[in-house]
GROMACS .gro file of C-alpha atoms in nm:
model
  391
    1UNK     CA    1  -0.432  11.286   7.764
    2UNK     CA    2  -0.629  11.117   8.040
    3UNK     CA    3  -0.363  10.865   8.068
    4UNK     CA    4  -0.062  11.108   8.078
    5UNK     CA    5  -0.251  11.308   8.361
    6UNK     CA    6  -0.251  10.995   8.572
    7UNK     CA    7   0.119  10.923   8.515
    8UNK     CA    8   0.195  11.233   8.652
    9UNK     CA    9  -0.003  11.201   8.927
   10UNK     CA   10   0.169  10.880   9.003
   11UNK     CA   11   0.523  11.004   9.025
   12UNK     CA   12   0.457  11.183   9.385
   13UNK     CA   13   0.318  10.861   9.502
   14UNK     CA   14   0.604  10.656   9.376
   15UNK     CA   15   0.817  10.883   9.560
   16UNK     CA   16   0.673  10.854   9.906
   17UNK     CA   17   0.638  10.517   9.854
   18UNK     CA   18   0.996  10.514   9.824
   19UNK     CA   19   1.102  10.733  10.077
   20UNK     CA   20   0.903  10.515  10.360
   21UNK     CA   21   1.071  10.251  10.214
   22UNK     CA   22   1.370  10.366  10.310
   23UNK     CA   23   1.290  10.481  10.649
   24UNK     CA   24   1.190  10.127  10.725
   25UNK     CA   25   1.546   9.999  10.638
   26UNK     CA   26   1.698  10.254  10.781
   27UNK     CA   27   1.537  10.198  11.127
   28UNK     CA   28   1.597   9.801  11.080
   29UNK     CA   29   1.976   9.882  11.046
   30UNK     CA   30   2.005  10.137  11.341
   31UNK     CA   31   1.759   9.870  11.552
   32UNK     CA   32   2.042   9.563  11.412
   33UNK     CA   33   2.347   9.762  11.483
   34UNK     CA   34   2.203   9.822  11.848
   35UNK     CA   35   2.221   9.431  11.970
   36UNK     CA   36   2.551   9.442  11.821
   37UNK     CA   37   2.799   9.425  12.125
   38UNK     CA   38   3.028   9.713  12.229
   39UNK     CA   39   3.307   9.474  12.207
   40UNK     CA   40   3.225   9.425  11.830
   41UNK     CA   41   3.336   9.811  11.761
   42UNK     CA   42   3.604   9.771  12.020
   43UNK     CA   43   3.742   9.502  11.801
   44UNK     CA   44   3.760   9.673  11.528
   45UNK     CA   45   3.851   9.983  11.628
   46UNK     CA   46   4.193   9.830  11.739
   47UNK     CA   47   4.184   9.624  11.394
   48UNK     CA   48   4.199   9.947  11.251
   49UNK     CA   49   4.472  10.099  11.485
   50UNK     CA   50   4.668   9.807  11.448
   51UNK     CA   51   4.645   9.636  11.746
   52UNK     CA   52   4.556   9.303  11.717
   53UNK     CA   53   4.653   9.148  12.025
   54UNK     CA   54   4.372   9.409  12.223
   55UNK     CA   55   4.129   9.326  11.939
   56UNK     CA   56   4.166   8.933  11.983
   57UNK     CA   57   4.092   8.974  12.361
   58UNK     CA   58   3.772   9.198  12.230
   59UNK     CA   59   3.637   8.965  12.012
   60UNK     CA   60   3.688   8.652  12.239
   61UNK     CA   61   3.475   8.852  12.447
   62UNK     CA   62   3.192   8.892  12.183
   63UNK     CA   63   3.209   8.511  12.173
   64UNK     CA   64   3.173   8.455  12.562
   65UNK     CA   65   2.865   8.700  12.524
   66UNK     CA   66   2.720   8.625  12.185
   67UNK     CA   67   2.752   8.278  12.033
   68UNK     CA   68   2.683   8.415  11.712
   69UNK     CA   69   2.975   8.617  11.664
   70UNK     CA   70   3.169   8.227  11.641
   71UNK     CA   71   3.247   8.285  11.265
   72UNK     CA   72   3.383   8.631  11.297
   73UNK     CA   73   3.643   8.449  11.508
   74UNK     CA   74   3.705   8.191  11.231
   75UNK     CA   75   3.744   8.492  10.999
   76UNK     CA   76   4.028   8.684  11.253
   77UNK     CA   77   4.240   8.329  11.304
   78UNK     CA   78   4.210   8.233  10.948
   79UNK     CA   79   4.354   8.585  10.877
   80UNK     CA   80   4.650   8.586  11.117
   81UNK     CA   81   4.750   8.260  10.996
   82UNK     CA   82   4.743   8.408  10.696
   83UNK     CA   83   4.961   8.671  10.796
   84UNK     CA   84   5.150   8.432  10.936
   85UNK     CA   85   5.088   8.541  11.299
   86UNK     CA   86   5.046   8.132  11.381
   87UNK     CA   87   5.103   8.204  11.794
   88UNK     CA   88   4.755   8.452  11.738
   89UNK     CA   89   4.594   8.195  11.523
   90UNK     CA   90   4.628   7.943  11.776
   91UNK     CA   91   4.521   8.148  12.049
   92UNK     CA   92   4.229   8.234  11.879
   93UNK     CA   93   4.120   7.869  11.778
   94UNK     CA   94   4.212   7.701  12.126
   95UNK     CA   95   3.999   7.948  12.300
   96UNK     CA   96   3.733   7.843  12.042
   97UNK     CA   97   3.797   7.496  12.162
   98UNK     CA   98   3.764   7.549  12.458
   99UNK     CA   99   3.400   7.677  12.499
  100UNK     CA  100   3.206   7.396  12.669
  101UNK     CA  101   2.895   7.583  12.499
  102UNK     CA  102   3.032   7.511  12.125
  103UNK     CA  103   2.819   7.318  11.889
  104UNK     CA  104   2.983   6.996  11.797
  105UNK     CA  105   2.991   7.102  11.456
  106UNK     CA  106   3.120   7.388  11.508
  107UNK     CA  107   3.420   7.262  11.726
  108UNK     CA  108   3.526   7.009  11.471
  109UNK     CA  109   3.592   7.338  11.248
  110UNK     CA  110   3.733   7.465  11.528
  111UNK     CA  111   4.005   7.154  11.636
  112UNK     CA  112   4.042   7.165  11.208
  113UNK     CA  113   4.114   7.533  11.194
  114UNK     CA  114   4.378   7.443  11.514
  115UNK     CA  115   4.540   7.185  11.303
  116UNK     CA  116   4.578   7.385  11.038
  117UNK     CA  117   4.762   7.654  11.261
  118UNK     CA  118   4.966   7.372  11.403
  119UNK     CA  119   5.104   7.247  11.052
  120UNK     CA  120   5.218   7.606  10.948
  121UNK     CA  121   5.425   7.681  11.252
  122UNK     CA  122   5.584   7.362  11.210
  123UNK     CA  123   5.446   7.178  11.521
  124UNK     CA  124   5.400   6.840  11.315
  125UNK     CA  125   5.304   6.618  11.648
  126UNK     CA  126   5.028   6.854  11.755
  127UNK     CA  127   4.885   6.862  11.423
  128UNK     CA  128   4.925   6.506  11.341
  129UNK     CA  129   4.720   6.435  11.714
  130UNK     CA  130   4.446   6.697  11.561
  131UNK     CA  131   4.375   6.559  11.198
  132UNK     CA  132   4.407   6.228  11.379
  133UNK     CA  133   4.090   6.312  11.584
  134UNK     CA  134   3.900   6.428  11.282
  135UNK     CA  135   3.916   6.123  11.074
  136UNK     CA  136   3.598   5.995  11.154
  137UNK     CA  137   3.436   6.342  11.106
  138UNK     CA  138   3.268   6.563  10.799
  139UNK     CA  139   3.662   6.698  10.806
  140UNK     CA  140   3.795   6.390  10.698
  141UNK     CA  141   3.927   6.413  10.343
  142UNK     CA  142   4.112   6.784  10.447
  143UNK     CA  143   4.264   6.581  10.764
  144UNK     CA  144   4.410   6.317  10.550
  145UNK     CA  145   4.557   6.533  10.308
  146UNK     CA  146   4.708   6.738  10.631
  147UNK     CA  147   4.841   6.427  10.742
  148UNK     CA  148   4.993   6.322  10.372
  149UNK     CA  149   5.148   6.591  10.385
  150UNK     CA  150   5.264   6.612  10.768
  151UNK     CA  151   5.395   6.214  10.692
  152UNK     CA  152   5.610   6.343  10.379
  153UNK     CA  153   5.748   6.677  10.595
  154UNK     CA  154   5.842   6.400  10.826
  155UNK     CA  155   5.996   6.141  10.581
  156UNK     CA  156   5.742   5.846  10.738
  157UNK     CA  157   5.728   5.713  10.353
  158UNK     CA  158   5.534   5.410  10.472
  159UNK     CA  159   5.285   5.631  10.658
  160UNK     CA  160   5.270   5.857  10.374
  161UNK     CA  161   5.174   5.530  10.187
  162UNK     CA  162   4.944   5.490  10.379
  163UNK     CA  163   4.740   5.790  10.351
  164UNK     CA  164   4.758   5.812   9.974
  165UNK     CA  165   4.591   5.520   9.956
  166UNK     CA  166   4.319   5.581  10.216
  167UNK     CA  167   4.285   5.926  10.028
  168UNK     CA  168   4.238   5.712   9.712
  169UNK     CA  169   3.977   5.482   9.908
  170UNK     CA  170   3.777   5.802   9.968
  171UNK     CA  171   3.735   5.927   9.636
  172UNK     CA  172   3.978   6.228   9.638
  173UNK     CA  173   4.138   6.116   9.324
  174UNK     CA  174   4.440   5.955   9.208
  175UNK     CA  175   4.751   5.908   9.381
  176UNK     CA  176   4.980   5.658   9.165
  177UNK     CA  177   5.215   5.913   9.150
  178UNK     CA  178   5.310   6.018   9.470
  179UNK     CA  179   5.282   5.710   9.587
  180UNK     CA  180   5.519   5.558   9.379
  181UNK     CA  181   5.774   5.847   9.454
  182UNK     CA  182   5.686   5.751   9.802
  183UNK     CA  183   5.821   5.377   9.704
  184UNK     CA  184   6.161   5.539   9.524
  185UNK     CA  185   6.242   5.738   9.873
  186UNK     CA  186   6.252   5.404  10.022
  187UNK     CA  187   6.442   5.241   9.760
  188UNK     CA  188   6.678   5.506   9.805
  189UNK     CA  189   6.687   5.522  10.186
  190UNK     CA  190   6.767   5.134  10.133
  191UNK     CA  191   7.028   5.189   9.891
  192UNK     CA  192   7.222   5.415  10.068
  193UNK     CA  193   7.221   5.129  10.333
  194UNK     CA  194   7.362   4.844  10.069
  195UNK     CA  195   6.996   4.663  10.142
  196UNK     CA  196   6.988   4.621   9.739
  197UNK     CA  197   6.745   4.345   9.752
  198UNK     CA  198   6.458   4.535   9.959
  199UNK     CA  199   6.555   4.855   9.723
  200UNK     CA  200   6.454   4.670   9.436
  201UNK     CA  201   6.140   4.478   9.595
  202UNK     CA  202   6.043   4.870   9.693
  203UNK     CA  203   6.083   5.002   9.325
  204UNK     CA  204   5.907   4.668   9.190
  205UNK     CA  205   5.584   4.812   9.400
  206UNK     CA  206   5.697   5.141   9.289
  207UNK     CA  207   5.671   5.057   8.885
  208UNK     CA  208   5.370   4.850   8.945
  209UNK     CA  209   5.177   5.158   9.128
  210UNK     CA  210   5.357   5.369   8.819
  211UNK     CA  211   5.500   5.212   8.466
  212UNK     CA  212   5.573   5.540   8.362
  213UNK     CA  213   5.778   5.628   8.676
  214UNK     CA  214   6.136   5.730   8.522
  215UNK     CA  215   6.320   5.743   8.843
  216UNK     CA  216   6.254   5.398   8.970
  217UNK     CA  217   6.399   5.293   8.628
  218UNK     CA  218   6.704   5.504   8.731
  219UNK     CA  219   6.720   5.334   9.065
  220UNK     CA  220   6.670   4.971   8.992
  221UNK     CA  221   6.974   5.048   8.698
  222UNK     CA  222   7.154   5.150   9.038
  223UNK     CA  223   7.043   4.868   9.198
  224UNK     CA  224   7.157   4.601   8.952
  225UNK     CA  225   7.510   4.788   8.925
  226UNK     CA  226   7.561   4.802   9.319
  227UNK     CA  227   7.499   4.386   9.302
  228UNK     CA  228   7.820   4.384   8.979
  229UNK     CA  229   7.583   4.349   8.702
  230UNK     CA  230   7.629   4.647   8.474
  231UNK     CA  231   7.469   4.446   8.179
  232UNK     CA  232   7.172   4.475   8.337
  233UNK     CA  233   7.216   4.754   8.444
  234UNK     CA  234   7.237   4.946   8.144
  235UNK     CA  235   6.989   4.742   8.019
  236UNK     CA  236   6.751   4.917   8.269
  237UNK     CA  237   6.884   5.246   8.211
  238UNK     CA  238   6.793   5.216   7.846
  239UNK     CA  239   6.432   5.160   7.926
  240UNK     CA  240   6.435   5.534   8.040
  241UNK     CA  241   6.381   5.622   7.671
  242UNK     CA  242   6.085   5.414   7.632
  243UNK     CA  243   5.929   5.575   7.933
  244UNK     CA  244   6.067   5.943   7.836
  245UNK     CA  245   6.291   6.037   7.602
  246UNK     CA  246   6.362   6.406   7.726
  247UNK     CA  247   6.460   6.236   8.089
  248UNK     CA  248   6.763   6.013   7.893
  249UNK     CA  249   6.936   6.335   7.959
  250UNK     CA  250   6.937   6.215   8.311
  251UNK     CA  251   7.092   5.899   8.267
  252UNK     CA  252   7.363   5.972   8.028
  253UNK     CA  253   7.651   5.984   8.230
  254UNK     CA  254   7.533   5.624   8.389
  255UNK     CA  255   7.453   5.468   8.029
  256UNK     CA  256   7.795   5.617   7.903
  257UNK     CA  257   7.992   5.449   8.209
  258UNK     CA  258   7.808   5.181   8.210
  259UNK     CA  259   7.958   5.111   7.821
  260UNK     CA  260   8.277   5.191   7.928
  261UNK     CA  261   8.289   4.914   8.198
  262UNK     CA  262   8.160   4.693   7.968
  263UNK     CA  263   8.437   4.779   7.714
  264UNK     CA  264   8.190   4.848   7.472
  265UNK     CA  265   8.212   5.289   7.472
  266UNK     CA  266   8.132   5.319   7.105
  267UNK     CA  267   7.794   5.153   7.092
  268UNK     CA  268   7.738   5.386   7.415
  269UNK     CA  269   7.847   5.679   7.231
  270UNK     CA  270   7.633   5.606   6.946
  271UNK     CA  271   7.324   5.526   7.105
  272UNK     CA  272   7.386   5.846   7.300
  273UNK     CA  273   7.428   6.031   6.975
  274UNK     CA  274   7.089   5.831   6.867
  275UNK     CA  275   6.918   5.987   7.172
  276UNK     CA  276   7.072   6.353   7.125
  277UNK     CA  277   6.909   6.356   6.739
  278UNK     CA  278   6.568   6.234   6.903
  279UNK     CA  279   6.583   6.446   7.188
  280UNK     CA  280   6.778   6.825   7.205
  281UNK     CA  281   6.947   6.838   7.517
  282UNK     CA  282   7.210   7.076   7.705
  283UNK     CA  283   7.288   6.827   7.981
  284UNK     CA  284   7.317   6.551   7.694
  285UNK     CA  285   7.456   6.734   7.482
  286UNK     CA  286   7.811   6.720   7.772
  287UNK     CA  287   7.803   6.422   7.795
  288UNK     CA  288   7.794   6.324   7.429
  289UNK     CA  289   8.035   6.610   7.376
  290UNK     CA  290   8.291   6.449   7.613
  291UNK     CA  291   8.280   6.109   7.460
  292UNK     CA  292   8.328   6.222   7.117
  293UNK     CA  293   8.655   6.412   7.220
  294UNK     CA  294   8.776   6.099   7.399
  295UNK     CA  295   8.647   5.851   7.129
  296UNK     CA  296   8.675   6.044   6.786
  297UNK     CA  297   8.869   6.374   6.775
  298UNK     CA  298   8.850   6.748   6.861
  299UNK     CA  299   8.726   6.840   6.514
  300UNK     CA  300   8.451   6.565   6.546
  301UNK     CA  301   8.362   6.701   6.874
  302UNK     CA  302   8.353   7.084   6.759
  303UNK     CA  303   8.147   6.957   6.463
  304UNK     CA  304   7.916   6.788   6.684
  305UNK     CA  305   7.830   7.130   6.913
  306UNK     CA  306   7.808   7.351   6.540
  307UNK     CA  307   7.516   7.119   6.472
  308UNK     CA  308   7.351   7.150   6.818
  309UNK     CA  309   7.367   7.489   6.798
  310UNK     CA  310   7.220   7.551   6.478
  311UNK     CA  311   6.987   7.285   6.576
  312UNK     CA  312   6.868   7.484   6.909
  313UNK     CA  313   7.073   7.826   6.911
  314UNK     CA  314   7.117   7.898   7.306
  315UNK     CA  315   7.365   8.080   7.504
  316UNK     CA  316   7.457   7.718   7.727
  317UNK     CA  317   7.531   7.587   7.324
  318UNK     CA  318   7.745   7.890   7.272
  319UNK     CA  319   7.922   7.807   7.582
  320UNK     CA  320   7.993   7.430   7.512
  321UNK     CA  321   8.115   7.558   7.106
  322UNK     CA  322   8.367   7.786   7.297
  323UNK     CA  323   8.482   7.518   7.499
  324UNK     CA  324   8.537   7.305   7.173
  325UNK     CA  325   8.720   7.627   6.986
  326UNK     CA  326   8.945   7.671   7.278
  327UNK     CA  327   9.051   7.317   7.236
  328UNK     CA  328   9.250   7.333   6.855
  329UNK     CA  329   9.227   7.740   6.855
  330UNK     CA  330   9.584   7.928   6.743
  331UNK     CA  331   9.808   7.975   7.078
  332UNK     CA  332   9.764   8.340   6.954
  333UNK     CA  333   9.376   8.339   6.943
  334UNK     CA  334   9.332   8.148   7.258
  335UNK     CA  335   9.333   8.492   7.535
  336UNK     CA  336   9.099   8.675   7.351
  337UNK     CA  337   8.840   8.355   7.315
  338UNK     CA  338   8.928   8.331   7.701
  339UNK     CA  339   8.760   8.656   7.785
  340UNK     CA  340   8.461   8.581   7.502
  341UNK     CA  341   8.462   8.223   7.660
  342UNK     CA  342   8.457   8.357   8.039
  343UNK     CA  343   8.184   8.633   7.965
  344UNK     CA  344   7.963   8.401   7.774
  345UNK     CA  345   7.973   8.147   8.039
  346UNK     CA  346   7.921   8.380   8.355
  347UNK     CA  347   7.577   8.457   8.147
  348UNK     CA  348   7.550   8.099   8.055
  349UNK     CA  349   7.532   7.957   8.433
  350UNK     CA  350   7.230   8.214   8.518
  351UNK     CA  351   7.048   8.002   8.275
  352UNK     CA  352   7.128   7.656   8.367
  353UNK     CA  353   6.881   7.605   8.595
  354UNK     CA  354   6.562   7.347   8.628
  355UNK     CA  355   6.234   7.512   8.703
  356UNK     CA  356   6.005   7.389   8.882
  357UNK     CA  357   5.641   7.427   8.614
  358UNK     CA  358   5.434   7.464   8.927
  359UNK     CA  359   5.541   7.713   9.103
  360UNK     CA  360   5.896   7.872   8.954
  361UNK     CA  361   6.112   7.772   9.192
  362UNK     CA  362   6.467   7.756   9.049
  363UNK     CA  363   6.766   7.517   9.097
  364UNK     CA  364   7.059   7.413   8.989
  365UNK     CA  365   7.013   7.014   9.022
  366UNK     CA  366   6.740   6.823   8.908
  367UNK     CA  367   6.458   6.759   9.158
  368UNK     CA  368   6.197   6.500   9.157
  369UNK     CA  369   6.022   6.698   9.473
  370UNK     CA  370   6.003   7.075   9.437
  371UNK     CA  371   6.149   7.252   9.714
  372UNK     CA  372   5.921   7.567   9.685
  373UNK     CA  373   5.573   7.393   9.624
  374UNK     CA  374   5.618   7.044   9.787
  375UNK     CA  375   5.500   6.863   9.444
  376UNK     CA  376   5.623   6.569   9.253
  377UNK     CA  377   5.740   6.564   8.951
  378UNK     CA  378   5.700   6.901   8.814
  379UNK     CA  379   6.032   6.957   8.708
  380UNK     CA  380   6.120   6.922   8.313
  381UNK     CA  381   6.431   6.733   8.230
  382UNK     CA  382   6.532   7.036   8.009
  383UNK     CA  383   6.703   7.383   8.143
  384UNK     CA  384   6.529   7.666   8.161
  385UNK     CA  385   6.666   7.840   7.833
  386UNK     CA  386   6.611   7.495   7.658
  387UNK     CA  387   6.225   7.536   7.756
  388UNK     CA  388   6.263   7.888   7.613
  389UNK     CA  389   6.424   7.833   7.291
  390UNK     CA  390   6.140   7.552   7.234
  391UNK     CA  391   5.844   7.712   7.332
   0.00000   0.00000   0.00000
């Protein structure tokens, strides 16, 4: 009894202990919010009436007046670059900059932050100069991935070389594959100026950096059938399969006219046929499709495309069996399968497309840098229905 008496006495004390509690805070907030500047709630009043411009020129005020207030004006330029408001971003951070009053530390964020603004408006120069200026700073592994990527925007493949490997140096983790894609853009860049033998030195590095790298097999095939040696060069080719199978798809065509030059099509045609069993493939699939009609007949050739389909039922496999019906259908048959033929493949092109396993981006032609998200080698050899169908 004695002890329920003295809870209830208690509970009035708990209460005013609380209450004073909360008095206390209460005054510390109304005492913190009163060496807030004006220009802080100036600021944000215009954030709030969407006026940006009148709340930039508020808050670089709270900077010139309180150094404190430095990160809210990370914060705002971080969020119009966001926005993609890069001229406000810039403004923000070069006003930053320009405090002779900044910490050190705090003006390395601030030329960083700059950069940064730079590289999404697409001033490259300027933001090469800043990430340049913070290699030697606690900034340095962000700058040199800026700059990677400023010195691939730019095509400088050397440069881009360059970095991957200082990026490697520092411990950011492994770059063998961009930097032998770096090595095939080169190659290329050689190629298309008939300098075969400093293509091939280029994909050498490139293979040596990456075995696995499929399209510096693809090149040096190129290479060795731009110098009149198509043995070798399908020779090459064939190694494709040993690094990838799936990617044979992608030198089919080459392989097949490689044969032909040789005057050897029906070993190409069979090893093609080899690859197709191994490896379900629209894109091989045409090719193989083509030589059979050429080689063998039309009946071997619609045979071949029943198969596929059964094997992996798509609407890009209906299309090619149509194409193979229309080819020994009845005169009489032949404008009805048109329109079947014509509606199935107006469907049928909406499919074939490579995506990109990054990021989604879409395309008609293979790529071996995405477009949308700027990586390498994230696109599948296989059309986007294929990828379907086998998942």
């Amino acid at each position: 009894m004695d002890f329920e008496i003295w809870w209830l006495l208690g509970i009035p004390l708990f209460f005013t202990l609380g209450w004073i509690a909360a008095r206390v805070d209460i005054r510390q907030l109304l005492s913190e919010s009163r060496t807030l500047p004006k220009g802080y709630f100036k600021g944000l009043n215009f954030l709030l009436n969407e006026q940006p411009d009148k709340a930039i020129d508020a808050f670089i005020e709270i900077v010139r007046l309180d150094p404190e207030s430095v990160e809210l004006h990370f914060a705002l330029g971080n969020l119009f670059r966001r926005r993609g408001e890069t001229e406000r971003a810039i403004r923000v951070h070069q006003n930053l900059l320009a405090r002779p009053d900044l910490p050190a530390e705090q003006k390395t964020q601030a030329r960083f932050e700059l950069g940064q603004d730079y590289l999404k408006a697409g001033l490259l120069d300027r933001a090469e100069e800043a990430f340049t200026v913070l290699l030697s700073s606690n900034f340095e592994a962000q700058a040199r991935r800026a700059l990677l990527e400023i010195y691939q925007r730019e095509k400088e493949w050397a440069r881009a070389i360059e970095a991957a490997h200082a990026l490697q140096e520092a411990g950011a983790g492994g770059r063998q594959k961009e930097i032998a894609q770096f090595y095939c853009e080169i190659a290329q860049d050689e190629l298309v100026h008939t300098n075969a033998d400093a293509a091939m030195v280029m994909l050498d590095k490139a293979l040596a950096t990456d075995r696995n790298n499929v399209r510096a097999t693809i090149l040096a095939g190129d290479v060795h059938q731009s110098n009149g040696d198509v043995e070798k060069a399908v020779l090459t080719w064939r190694r494709v399969e040993q690094q990838s199978v799936p990617h044979v798809a992608l030198v089919a065509q080459r392989l097949m006219d490689g044969y032909r030059k040789l005057e050897r099509p029906q070993e190409g045609l069979n090893l093609l046929k080899n690859y197709l069993a191994e490896a379900p493939s629209i894109d091989l699939l045409e090719v193989v499709f083509k030589a059979t009609l050429e080689l063998d007949s039309v009946a071997a050739a619609n045979q071949l495309v029943r198969d596929e389909l059964r094997r992996t039922p798509t609407l890009l496999g209906l299309d090619k069996l149509l194409d193979a019906r229309m080819l020994d259908a009845p005169p009489e048959v032949r404008p009805e399968l048109a329109i079947v033929k014509n509606l199935v493949h107006g469907y049928a092109q909406k499919l074939a497309r490579y995506q990109c396993s990054h990021c989604g981006f879409k395309a008609r032609q293979f790529y071996w840098h995405c477009p949308g998200c700027s990586r390498w080698e994230t696109y599948p050899p296989r059309r986007t229905e294929e990828l379907n169908v086998m998942n």
